[in-house]
PDB file of C-alpha atoms in Angstrom:
ATOM      1  CA  MET A 848     -32.876 -10.073 -13.188  1.00 55.00           C
ATOM      2  CA  GLY A 849     -33.776  -8.701  -9.918  1.00 55.00           C
ATOM      3  CA  LYS A 850     -31.507  -8.117  -6.927  1.00 62.00           C
ATOM      4  CA  LYS A 851     -31.278 -11.014  -4.295  1.00 62.00           C
ATOM      5  CA  LYS A 852     -32.977 -10.063  -1.394  1.00 59.00           C
ATOM      6  CA  GLU A 853     -31.072 -10.333   1.779  1.00 64.00           C
ATOM      7  CA  LYS A 854     -33.009 -11.422   4.773  1.00 69.00           C
ATOM      8  CA  PRO A 855     -31.882 -10.153   8.354  1.00 71.00           C
ATOM      9  CA  ILE A 856     -29.735 -12.635  10.227  1.00 73.00           C
ATOM     10  CA  ASN A 857     -30.914 -14.049  13.436  1.00 74.00           C
ATOM     11  CA  LEU A 858     -27.815 -15.236  15.498  1.00 72.00           C
ATOM     12  CA  ASN A 859     -29.870 -17.148  17.693  1.00 77.00           C
ATOM     13  CA  GLU A 860     -31.252 -19.522  15.065  1.00 81.00           C
ATOM     14  CA  LEU A 861     -28.029 -20.421  13.484  1.00 81.00           C
ATOM     15  CA  GLU A 862     -26.569 -24.023  13.224  1.00 88.00           C
ATOM     16  CA  GLU A 863     -23.383 -24.557  15.551  1.00 87.00           C
ATOM     17  CA  GLU A 864     -20.911 -24.201  12.687  1.00 88.00           C
ATOM     18  CA  GLU A 865     -22.573 -21.105  11.500  1.00 90.00           C
ATOM     19  CA  LYS A 866     -22.561 -19.631  15.004  1.00 92.00           C
ATOM     20  CA  MET A 867     -18.861 -20.500  15.260  1.00 94.00           C
ATOM     21  CA  LYS A 868     -18.244 -18.574  12.089  1.00 94.00           C
ATOM     22  CA  TYR A 869     -19.997 -15.295  13.339  1.00 94.00           C
ATOM     23  CA  GLU A 870     -18.335 -15.645  16.750  1.00 95.00           C
ATOM     24  CA  ILE A 871     -14.719 -16.035  15.045  1.00 96.00           C
ATOM     25  CA  ALA A 872     -15.819 -12.938  12.747  1.00 96.00           C
ATOM     26  CA  GLU A 873     -16.604 -10.828  15.903  1.00 96.00           C
ATOM     27  CA  GLU A 874     -13.405 -11.838  17.472  1.00 96.00           C
ATOM     28  CA  LEU A 875     -11.330 -10.564  14.542  1.00 97.00           C
ATOM     29  CA  GLY A 876     -13.368  -7.422  14.627  1.00 97.00           C
ATOM     30  CA  LEU A 877     -15.112  -8.123  11.326  1.00 97.00           C
ATOM     31  CA  LEU A 878     -18.681  -8.926  12.462  1.00 95.00           C
ATOM     32  CA  ASP A 879     -20.074  -5.384  11.787  1.00 95.00           C
ATOM     33  CA  ARG A 880     -18.937  -5.446   8.156  1.00 95.00           C
ATOM     34  CA  VAL A 881     -20.431  -8.894   7.780  1.00 94.00           C
ATOM     35  CA  LEU A 882     -23.726  -8.048   9.226  1.00 92.00           C
ATOM     36  CA  ALA A 883     -23.800  -4.856   7.212  1.00 92.00           C
ATOM     37  CA  GLN A 884     -22.603  -5.771   3.841  1.00 93.00           C
ATOM     38  CA  GLY A 885     -22.532  -9.700   3.880  1.00 92.00           C
ATOM     39  CA  TRP A 886     -19.627 -12.286   3.593  1.00 93.00           C
ATOM     40  CA  LYS A 887     -18.600 -10.945   0.134  1.00 95.00           C
ATOM     41  CA  SER A 888     -17.542  -7.717   1.743  1.00 95.00           C
ATOM     42  CA  LEU A 889     -14.465  -9.569   3.414  1.00 96.00           C
ATOM     43  CA  THR A 890     -11.052 -10.261   1.560  1.00 97.00           C
ATOM     44  CA  SER A 891      -9.969 -13.678   0.784  1.00 97.00           C
ATOM     45  CA  LYS A 892      -7.199 -13.276   3.438  1.00 97.00           C
ATOM     46  CA  GLU A 893     -10.068 -12.529   6.128  1.00 97.00           C
ATOM     47  CA  THR A 894     -12.141 -15.325   4.932  1.00 97.00           C
ATOM     48  CA  GLY A 895      -9.228 -17.773   4.922  1.00 97.00           C
ATOM     49  CA  ARG A 896      -8.441 -16.669   8.393  1.00 97.00           C
ATOM     50  CA  ILE A 897     -11.991 -17.351   9.632  1.00 97.00           C
ATOM     51  CA  GLY A 898     -12.006 -20.739   7.884  1.00 96.00           C
ATOM     52  CA  GLY A 899      -8.746 -21.664   9.353  1.00 97.00           C
ATOM     53  CA  LEU A 900      -9.982 -20.843  12.826  1.00 97.00           C
ATOM     54  CA  VAL A 901     -12.980 -22.553  12.363  1.00 96.00           C
ATOM     55  CA  THR A 902     -11.161 -25.818  11.338  1.00 96.00           C
ATOM     56  CA  LYS A 903      -8.833 -25.514  14.415  1.00 95.00           C
ATOM     57  CA  ARG A 904     -11.697 -25.076  16.674  1.00 94.00           C
ATOM     58  CA  ARG A 905     -13.507 -27.815  15.306  1.00 93.00           C
ATOM     59  CA  ARG A 906     -10.608 -30.205  15.563  1.00 93.00           C
ATOM     60  CA  THR A 907     -10.054 -28.970  19.355  1.00 92.00           C
ATOM     61  CA  GLN A 908     -13.547 -29.769  20.143  1.00 88.00           C
ATOM     62  CA  GLU A 909     -13.457 -33.255  18.329  1.00 88.00           C
ATOM     63  CA  ASN A 910     -10.126 -34.059  20.344  1.00 88.00           C
ATOM     64  CA  GLY A 911     -11.573 -32.744  23.598  1.00 83.00           C
ATOM     65  CA  THR A 912     -14.723 -35.185  23.033  1.00 74.00           C
ATOM     66  CA  ALA A 913     -12.496 -38.123  22.189  1.00 70.00           C
ATOM     67  CA  GLN A 914     -10.295 -37.788  25.196  1.00 69.00           C
ATOM     68  CA  THR A 915     -13.451 -37.298  27.503  1.00 66.00           C
ATOM     69  CA  GLU A 916     -14.847 -40.572  25.945  1.00 64.00           C
ATOM     70  CA  GLU A 917     -11.355 -42.559  26.498  1.00 65.00           C
ATOM     71  CA  LYS A 918     -11.561 -41.438  30.014  1.00 65.00           C
ATOM     72  CA  ARG A 919     -14.876 -43.229  30.761  1.00 60.00           C
TER      73      ARG A 919
END
């Protein structure tokens, strides 16, 4: 079987959740490695940390939206 081709990532054309994932990777200092070698280059600890922060941020956004709607 042939090797899977990796296409370059355009950070401007990602969905919101994907953008958030890359932003958190950047905050943790992992973005360079992700862009160079892909997500598979991260340890399970690093991946879990990113996932946990994505979940936390998503909850914060949902709660902020719900509170804004309640004030209306």
